[in-house]
PDB file of C-alpha atoms in Angstrom:
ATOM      1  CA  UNK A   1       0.000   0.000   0.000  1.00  0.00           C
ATOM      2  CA  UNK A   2       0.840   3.832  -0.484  1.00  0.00           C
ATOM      3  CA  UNK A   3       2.639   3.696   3.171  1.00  0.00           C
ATOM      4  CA  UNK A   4       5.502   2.342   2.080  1.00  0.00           C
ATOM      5  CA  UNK A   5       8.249   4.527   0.708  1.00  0.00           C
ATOM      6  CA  UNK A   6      11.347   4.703  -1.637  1.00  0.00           C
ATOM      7  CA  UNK A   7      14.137   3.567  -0.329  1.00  0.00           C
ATOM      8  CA  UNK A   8      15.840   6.987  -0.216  1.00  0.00           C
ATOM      9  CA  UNK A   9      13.447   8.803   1.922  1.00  0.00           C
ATOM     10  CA  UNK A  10      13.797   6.970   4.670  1.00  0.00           C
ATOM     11  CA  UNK A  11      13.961  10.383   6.333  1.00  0.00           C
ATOM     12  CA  UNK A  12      10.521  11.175   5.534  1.00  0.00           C
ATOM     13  CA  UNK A  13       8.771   9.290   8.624  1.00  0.00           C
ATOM     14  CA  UNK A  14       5.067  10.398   8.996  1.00  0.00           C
ATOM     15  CA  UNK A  15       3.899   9.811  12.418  1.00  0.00           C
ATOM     16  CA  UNK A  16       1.316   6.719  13.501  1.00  0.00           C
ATOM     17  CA  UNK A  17      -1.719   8.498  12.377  1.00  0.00           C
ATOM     18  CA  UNK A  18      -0.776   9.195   9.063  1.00  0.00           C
ATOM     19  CA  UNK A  19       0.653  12.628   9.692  1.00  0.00           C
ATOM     20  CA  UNK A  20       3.989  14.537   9.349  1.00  0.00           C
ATOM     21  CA  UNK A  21       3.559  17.441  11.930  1.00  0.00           C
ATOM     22  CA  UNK A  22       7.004  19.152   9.443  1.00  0.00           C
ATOM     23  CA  UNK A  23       5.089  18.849   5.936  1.00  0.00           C
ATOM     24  CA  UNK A  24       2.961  21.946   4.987  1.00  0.00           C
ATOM     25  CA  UNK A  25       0.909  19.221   2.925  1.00  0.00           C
ATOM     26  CA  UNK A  26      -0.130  17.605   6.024  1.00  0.00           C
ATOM     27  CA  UNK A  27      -0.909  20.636   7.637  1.00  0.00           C
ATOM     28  CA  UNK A  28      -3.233  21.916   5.162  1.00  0.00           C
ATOM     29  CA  UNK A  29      -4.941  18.646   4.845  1.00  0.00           C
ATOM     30  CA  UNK A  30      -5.491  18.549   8.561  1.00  0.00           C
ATOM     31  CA  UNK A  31      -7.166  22.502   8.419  1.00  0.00           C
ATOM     32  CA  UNK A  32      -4.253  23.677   9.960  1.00  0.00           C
ATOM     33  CA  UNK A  33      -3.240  26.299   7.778  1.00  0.00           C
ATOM     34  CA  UNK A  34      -5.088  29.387   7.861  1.00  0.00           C
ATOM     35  CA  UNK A  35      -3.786  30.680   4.664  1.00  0.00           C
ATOM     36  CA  UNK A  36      -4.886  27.947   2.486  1.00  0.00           C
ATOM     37  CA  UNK A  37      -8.550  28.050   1.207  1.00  0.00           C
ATOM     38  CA  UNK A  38      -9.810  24.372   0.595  1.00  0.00           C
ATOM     39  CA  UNK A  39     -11.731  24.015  -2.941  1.00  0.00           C
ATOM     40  CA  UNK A  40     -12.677  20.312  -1.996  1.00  0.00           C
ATOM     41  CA  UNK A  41     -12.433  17.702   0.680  1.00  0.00           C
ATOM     42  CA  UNK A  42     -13.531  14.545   1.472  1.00  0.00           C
ATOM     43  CA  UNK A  43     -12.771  11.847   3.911  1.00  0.00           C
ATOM     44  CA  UNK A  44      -9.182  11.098   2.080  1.00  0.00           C
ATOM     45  CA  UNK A  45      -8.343  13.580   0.153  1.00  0.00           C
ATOM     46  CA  UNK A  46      -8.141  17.675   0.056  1.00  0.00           C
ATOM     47  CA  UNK A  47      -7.684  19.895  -3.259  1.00  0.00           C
ATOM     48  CA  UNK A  48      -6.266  23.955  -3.233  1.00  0.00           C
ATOM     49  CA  UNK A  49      -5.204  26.090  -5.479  1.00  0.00           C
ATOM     50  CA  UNK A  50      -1.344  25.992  -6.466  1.00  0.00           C
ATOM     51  CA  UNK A  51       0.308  29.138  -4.610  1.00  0.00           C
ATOM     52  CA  UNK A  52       2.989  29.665  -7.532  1.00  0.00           C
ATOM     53  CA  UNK A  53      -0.107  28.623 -10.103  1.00  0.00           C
ATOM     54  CA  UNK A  54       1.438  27.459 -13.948  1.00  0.00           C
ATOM     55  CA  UNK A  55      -1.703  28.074 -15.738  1.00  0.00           C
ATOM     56  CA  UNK A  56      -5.194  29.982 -15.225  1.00  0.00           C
ATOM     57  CA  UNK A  57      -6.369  27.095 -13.316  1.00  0.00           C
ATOM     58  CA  UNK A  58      -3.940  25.183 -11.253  1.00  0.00           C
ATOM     59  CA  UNK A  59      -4.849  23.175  -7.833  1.00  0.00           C
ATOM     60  CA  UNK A  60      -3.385  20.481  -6.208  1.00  0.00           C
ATOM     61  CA  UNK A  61      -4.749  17.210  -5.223  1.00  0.00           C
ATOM     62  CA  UNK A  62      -3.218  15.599  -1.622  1.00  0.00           C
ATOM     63  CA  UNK A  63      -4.470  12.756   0.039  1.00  0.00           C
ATOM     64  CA  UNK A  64      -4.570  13.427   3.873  1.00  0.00           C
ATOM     65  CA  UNK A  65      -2.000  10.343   4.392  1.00  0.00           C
ATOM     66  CA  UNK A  66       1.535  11.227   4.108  1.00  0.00           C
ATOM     67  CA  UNK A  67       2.715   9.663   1.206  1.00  0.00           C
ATOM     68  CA  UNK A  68       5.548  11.061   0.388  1.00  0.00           C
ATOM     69  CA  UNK A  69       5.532  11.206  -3.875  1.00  0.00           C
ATOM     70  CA  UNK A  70       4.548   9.328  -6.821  1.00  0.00           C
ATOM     71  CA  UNK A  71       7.277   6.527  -6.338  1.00  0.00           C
ATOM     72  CA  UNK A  72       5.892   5.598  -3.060  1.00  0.00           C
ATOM     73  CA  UNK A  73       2.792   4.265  -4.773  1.00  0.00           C
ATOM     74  CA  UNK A  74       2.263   0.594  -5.651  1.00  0.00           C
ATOM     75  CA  UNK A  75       0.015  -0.833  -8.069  1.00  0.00           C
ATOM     76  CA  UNK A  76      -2.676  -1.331  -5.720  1.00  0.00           C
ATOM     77  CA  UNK A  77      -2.991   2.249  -5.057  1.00  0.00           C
ATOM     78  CA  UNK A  78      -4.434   3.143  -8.693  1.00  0.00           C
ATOM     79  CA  UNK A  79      -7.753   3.533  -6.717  1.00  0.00           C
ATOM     80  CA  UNK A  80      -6.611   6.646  -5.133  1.00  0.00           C
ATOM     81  CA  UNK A  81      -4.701   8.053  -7.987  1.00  0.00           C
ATOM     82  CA  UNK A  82      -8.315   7.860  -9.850  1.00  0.00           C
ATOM     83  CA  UNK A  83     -10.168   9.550  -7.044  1.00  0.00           C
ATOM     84  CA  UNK A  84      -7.108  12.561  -6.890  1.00  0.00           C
ATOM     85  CA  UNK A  85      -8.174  12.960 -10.767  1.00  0.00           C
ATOM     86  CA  UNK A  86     -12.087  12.684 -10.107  1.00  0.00           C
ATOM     87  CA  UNK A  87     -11.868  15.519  -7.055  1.00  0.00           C
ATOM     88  CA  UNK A  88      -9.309  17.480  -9.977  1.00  0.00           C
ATOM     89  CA  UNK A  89     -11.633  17.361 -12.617  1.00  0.00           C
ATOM     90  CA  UNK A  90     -15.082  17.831 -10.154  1.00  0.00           C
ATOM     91  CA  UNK A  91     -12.945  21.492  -8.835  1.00  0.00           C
ATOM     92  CA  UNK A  92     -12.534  21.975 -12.522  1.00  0.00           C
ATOM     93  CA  UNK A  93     -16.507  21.581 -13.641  1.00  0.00           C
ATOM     94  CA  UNK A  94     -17.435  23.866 -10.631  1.00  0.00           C
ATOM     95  CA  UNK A  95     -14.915  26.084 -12.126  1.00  0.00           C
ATOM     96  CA  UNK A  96     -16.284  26.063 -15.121  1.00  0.00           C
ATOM     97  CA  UNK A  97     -13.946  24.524 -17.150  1.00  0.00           C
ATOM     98  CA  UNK A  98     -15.815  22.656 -20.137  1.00  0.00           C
ATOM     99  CA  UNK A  99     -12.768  21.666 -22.519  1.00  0.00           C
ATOM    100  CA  UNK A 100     -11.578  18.715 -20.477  1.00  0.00           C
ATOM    101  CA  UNK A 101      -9.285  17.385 -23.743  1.00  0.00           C
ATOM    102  CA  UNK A 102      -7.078  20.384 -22.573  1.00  0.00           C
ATOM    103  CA  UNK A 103      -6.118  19.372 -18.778  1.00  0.00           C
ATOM    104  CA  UNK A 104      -3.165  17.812 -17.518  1.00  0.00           C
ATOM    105  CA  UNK A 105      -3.511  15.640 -14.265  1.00  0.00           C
ATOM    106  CA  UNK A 106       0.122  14.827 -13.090  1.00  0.00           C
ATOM    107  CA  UNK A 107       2.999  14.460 -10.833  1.00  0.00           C
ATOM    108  CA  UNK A 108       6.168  15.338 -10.473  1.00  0.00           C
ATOM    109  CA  UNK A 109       9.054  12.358  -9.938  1.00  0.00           C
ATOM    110  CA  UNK A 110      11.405  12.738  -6.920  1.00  0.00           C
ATOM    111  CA  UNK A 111      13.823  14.583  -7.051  1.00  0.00           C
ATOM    112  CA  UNK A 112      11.913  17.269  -8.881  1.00  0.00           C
ATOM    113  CA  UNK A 113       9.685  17.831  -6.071  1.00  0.00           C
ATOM    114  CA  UNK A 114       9.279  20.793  -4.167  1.00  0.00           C
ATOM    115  CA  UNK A 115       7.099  19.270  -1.162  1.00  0.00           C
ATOM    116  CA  UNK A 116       7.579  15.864   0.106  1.00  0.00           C
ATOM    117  CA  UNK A 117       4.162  15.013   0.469  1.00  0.00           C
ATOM    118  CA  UNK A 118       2.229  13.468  -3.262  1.00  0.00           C
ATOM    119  CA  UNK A 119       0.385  15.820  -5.018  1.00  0.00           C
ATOM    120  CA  UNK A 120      -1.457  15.934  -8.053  1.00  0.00           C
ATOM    121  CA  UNK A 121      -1.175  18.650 -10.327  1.00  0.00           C
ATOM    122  CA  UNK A 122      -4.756  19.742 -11.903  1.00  0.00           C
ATOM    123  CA  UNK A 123      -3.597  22.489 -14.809  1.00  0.00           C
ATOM    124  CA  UNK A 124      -6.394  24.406 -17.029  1.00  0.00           C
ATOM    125  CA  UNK A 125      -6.699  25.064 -19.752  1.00  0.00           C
ATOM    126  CA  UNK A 126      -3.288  22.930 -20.842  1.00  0.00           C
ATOM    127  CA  UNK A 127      -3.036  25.130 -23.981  1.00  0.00           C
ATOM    128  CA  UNK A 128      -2.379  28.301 -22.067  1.00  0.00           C
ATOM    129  CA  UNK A 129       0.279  26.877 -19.746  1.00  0.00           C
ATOM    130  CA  UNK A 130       2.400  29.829 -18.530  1.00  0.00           C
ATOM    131  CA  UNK A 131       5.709  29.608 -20.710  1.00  0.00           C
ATOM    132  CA  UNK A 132       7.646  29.967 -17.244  1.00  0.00           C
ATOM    133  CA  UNK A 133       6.190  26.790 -16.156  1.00  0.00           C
ATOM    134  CA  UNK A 134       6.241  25.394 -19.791  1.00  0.00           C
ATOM    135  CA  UNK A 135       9.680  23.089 -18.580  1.00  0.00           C
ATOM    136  CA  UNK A 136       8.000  21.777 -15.617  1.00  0.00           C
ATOM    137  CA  UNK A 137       4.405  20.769 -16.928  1.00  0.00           C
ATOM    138  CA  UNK A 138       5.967  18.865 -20.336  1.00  0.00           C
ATOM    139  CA  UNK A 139       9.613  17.639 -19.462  1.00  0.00           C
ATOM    140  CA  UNK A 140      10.268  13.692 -18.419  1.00  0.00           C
ATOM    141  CA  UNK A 141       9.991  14.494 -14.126  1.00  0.00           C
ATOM    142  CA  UNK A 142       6.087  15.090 -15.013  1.00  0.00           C
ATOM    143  CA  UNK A 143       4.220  11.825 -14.851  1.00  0.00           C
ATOM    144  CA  UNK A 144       0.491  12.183 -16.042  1.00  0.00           C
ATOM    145  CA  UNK A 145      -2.087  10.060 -14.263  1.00  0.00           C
ATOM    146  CA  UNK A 146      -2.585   8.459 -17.584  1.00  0.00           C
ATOM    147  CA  UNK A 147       0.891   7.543 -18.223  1.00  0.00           C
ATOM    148  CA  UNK A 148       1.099   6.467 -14.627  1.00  0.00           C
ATOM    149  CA  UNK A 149      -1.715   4.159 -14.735  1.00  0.00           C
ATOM    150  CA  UNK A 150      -0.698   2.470 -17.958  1.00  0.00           C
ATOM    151  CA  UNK A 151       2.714   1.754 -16.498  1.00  0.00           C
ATOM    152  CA  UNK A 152       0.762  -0.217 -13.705  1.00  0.00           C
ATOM    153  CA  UNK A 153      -0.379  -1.957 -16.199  1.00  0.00           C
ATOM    154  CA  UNK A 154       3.133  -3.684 -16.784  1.00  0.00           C
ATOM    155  CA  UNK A 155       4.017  -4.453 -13.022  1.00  0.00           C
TER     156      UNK A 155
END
Protein backbone atom coordinates (compact mmCIF):
# COMPACT_ATOMS: atom_id res chain seq x y z
CA UNK A 1 0.00 0.00 0.00
CA UNK A 2 0.84 3.83 -0.48
CA UNK A 3 2.64 3.70 3.17
CA UNK A 4 5.50 2.34 2.08
CA UNK A 5 8.25 4.53 0.71
CA UNK A 6 11.35 4.70 -1.64
CA UNK A 7 14.14 3.57 -0.33
CA UNK A 8 15.84 6.99 -0.22
CA UNK A 9 13.45 8.80 1.92
CA UNK A 10 13.80 6.97 4.67
CA UNK A 11 13.96 10.38 6.33
CA UNK A 12 10.52 11.17 5.53
CA UNK A 13 8.77 9.29 8.62
CA UNK A 14 5.07 10.40 9.00
CA UNK A 15 3.90 9.81 12.42
CA UNK A 16 1.32 6.72 13.50
CA UNK A 17 -1.72 8.50 12.38
CA UNK A 18 -0.78 9.19 9.06
CA UNK A 19 0.65 12.63 9.69
CA UNK A 20 3.99 14.54 9.35
CA UNK A 21 3.56 17.44 11.93
CA UNK A 22 7.00 19.15 9.44
CA UNK A 23 5.09 18.85 5.94
CA UNK A 24 2.96 21.95 4.99
CA UNK A 25 0.91 19.22 2.93
CA UNK A 26 -0.13 17.61 6.02
CA UNK A 27 -0.91 20.64 7.64
CA UNK A 28 -3.23 21.92 5.16
CA UNK A 29 -4.94 18.65 4.85
CA UNK A 30 -5.49 18.55 8.56
CA UNK A 31 -7.17 22.50 8.42
CA UNK A 32 -4.25 23.68 9.96
CA UNK A 33 -3.24 26.30 7.78
CA UNK A 34 -5.09 29.39 7.86
CA UNK A 35 -3.79 30.68 4.66
CA UNK A 36 -4.89 27.95 2.49
CA UNK A 37 -8.55 28.05 1.21
CA UNK A 38 -9.81 24.37 0.59
CA UNK A 39 -11.73 24.01 -2.94
CA UNK A 40 -12.68 20.31 -2.00
CA UNK A 41 -12.43 17.70 0.68
CA UNK A 42 -13.53 14.54 1.47
CA UNK A 43 -12.77 11.85 3.91
CA UNK A 44 -9.18 11.10 2.08
CA UNK A 45 -8.34 13.58 0.15
CA UNK A 46 -8.14 17.67 0.06
CA UNK A 47 -7.68 19.89 -3.26
CA UNK A 48 -6.27 23.96 -3.23
CA UNK A 49 -5.20 26.09 -5.48
CA UNK A 50 -1.34 25.99 -6.47
CA UNK A 51 0.31 29.14 -4.61
CA UNK A 52 2.99 29.66 -7.53
CA UNK A 53 -0.11 28.62 -10.10
CA UNK A 54 1.44 27.46 -13.95
CA UNK A 55 -1.70 28.07 -15.74
CA UNK A 56 -5.19 29.98 -15.22
CA UNK A 57 -6.37 27.09 -13.32
CA UNK A 58 -3.94 25.18 -11.25
CA UNK A 59 -4.85 23.18 -7.83
CA UNK A 60 -3.39 20.48 -6.21
CA UNK A 61 -4.75 17.21 -5.22
CA UNK A 62 -3.22 15.60 -1.62
CA UNK A 63 -4.47 12.76 0.04
CA UNK A 64 -4.57 13.43 3.87
CA UNK A 65 -2.00 10.34 4.39
CA UNK A 66 1.54 11.23 4.11
CA UNK A 67 2.71 9.66 1.21
CA UNK A 68 5.55 11.06 0.39
CA UNK A 69 5.53 11.21 -3.88
CA UNK A 70 4.55 9.33 -6.82
CA UNK A 71 7.28 6.53 -6.34
CA UNK A 72 5.89 5.60 -3.06
CA UNK A 73 2.79 4.26 -4.77
CA UNK A 74 2.26 0.59 -5.65
CA UNK A 75 0.02 -0.83 -8.07
CA UNK A 76 -2.68 -1.33 -5.72
CA UNK A 77 -2.99 2.25 -5.06
CA UNK A 78 -4.43 3.14 -8.69
CA UNK A 79 -7.75 3.53 -6.72
CA UNK A 80 -6.61 6.65 -5.13
CA UNK A 81 -4.70 8.05 -7.99
CA UNK A 82 -8.31 7.86 -9.85
CA UNK A 83 -10.17 9.55 -7.04
CA UNK A 84 -7.11 12.56 -6.89
CA UNK A 85 -8.17 12.96 -10.77
CA UNK A 86 -12.09 12.68 -10.11
CA UNK A 87 -11.87 15.52 -7.05
CA UNK A 88 -9.31 17.48 -9.98
CA UNK A 89 -11.63 17.36 -12.62
CA UNK A 90 -15.08 17.83 -10.15
CA UNK A 91 -12.95 21.49 -8.83
CA UNK A 92 -12.53 21.98 -12.52
CA UNK A 93 -16.51 21.58 -13.64
CA UNK A 94 -17.43 23.87 -10.63
CA UNK A 95 -14.92 26.08 -12.13
CA UNK A 96 -16.28 26.06 -15.12
CA UNK A 97 -13.95 24.52 -17.15
CA UNK A 98 -15.82 22.66 -20.14
CA UNK A 99 -12.77 21.67 -22.52
CA UNK A 100 -11.58 18.72 -20.48
CA UNK A 101 -9.28 17.38 -23.74
CA UNK A 102 -7.08 20.38 -22.57
CA UNK A 103 -6.12 19.37 -18.78
CA UNK A 104 -3.16 17.81 -17.52
CA UNK A 105 -3.51 15.64 -14.26
CA UNK A 106 0.12 14.83 -13.09
CA UNK A 107 3.00 14.46 -10.83
CA UNK A 108 6.17 15.34 -10.47
CA UNK A 109 9.05 12.36 -9.94
CA UNK A 110 11.40 12.74 -6.92
CA UNK A 111 13.82 14.58 -7.05
CA UNK A 112 11.91 17.27 -8.88
CA UNK A 113 9.68 17.83 -6.07
CA UNK A 114 9.28 20.79 -4.17
CA UNK A 115 7.10 19.27 -1.16
CA UNK A 116 7.58 15.86 0.11
CA UNK A 117 4.16 15.01 0.47
CA UNK A 118 2.23 13.47 -3.26
CA UNK A 119 0.38 15.82 -5.02
CA UNK A 120 -1.46 15.93 -8.05
CA UNK A 121 -1.18 18.65 -10.33
CA UNK A 122 -4.76 19.74 -11.90
CA UNK A 123 -3.60 22.49 -14.81
CA UNK A 124 -6.39 24.41 -17.03
CA UNK A 125 -6.70 25.06 -19.75
CA UNK A 126 -3.29 22.93 -20.84
CA UNK A 127 -3.04 25.13 -23.98
CA UNK A 128 -2.38 28.30 -22.07
CA UNK A 129 0.28 26.88 -19.75
CA UNK A 130 2.40 29.83 -18.53
CA UNK A 131 5.71 29.61 -20.71
CA UNK A 132 7.65 29.97 -17.24
CA UNK A 133 6.19 26.79 -16.16
CA UNK A 134 6.24 25.39 -19.79
CA UNK A 135 9.68 23.09 -18.58
CA UNK A 136 8.00 21.78 -15.62
CA UNK A 137 4.40 20.77 -16.93
CA UNK A 138 5.97 18.86 -20.34
CA UNK A 139 9.61 17.64 -19.46
CA UNK A 140 10.27 13.69 -18.42
CA UNK A 141 9.99 14.49 -14.13
CA UNK A 142 6.09 15.09 -15.01
CA UNK A 143 4.22 11.83 -14.85
CA UNK A 144 0.49 12.18 -16.04
CA UNK A 145 -2.09 10.06 -14.26
CA UNK A 146 -2.59 8.46 -17.58
CA UNK A 147 0.89 7.54 -18.22
CA UNK A 148 1.10 6.47 -14.63
CA UNK A 149 -1.72 4.16 -14.73
CA UNK A 150 -0.70 2.47 -17.96
CA UNK A 151 2.71 1.75 -16.50
CA UNK A 152 0.76 -0.22 -13.70
CA UNK A 153 -0.38 -1.96 -16.20
CA UNK A 154 3.13 -3.68 -16.78
CA UNK A 155 4.02 -4.45 -13.02
Amino acid sequence: MAEIKCPCENEQDSSDDGLDETCIFCRIANGDDPYTEILAEDEEMVCFRDINPGAPHHYLVIPKQHIHSCLSLQADDIGIVRRMADMGRDVLKARDVKDFEDISLGFHVPPFITVPHLHLHVLAPFSQIFKWSMEKYTRFWYLTVSKLIYFWHFI
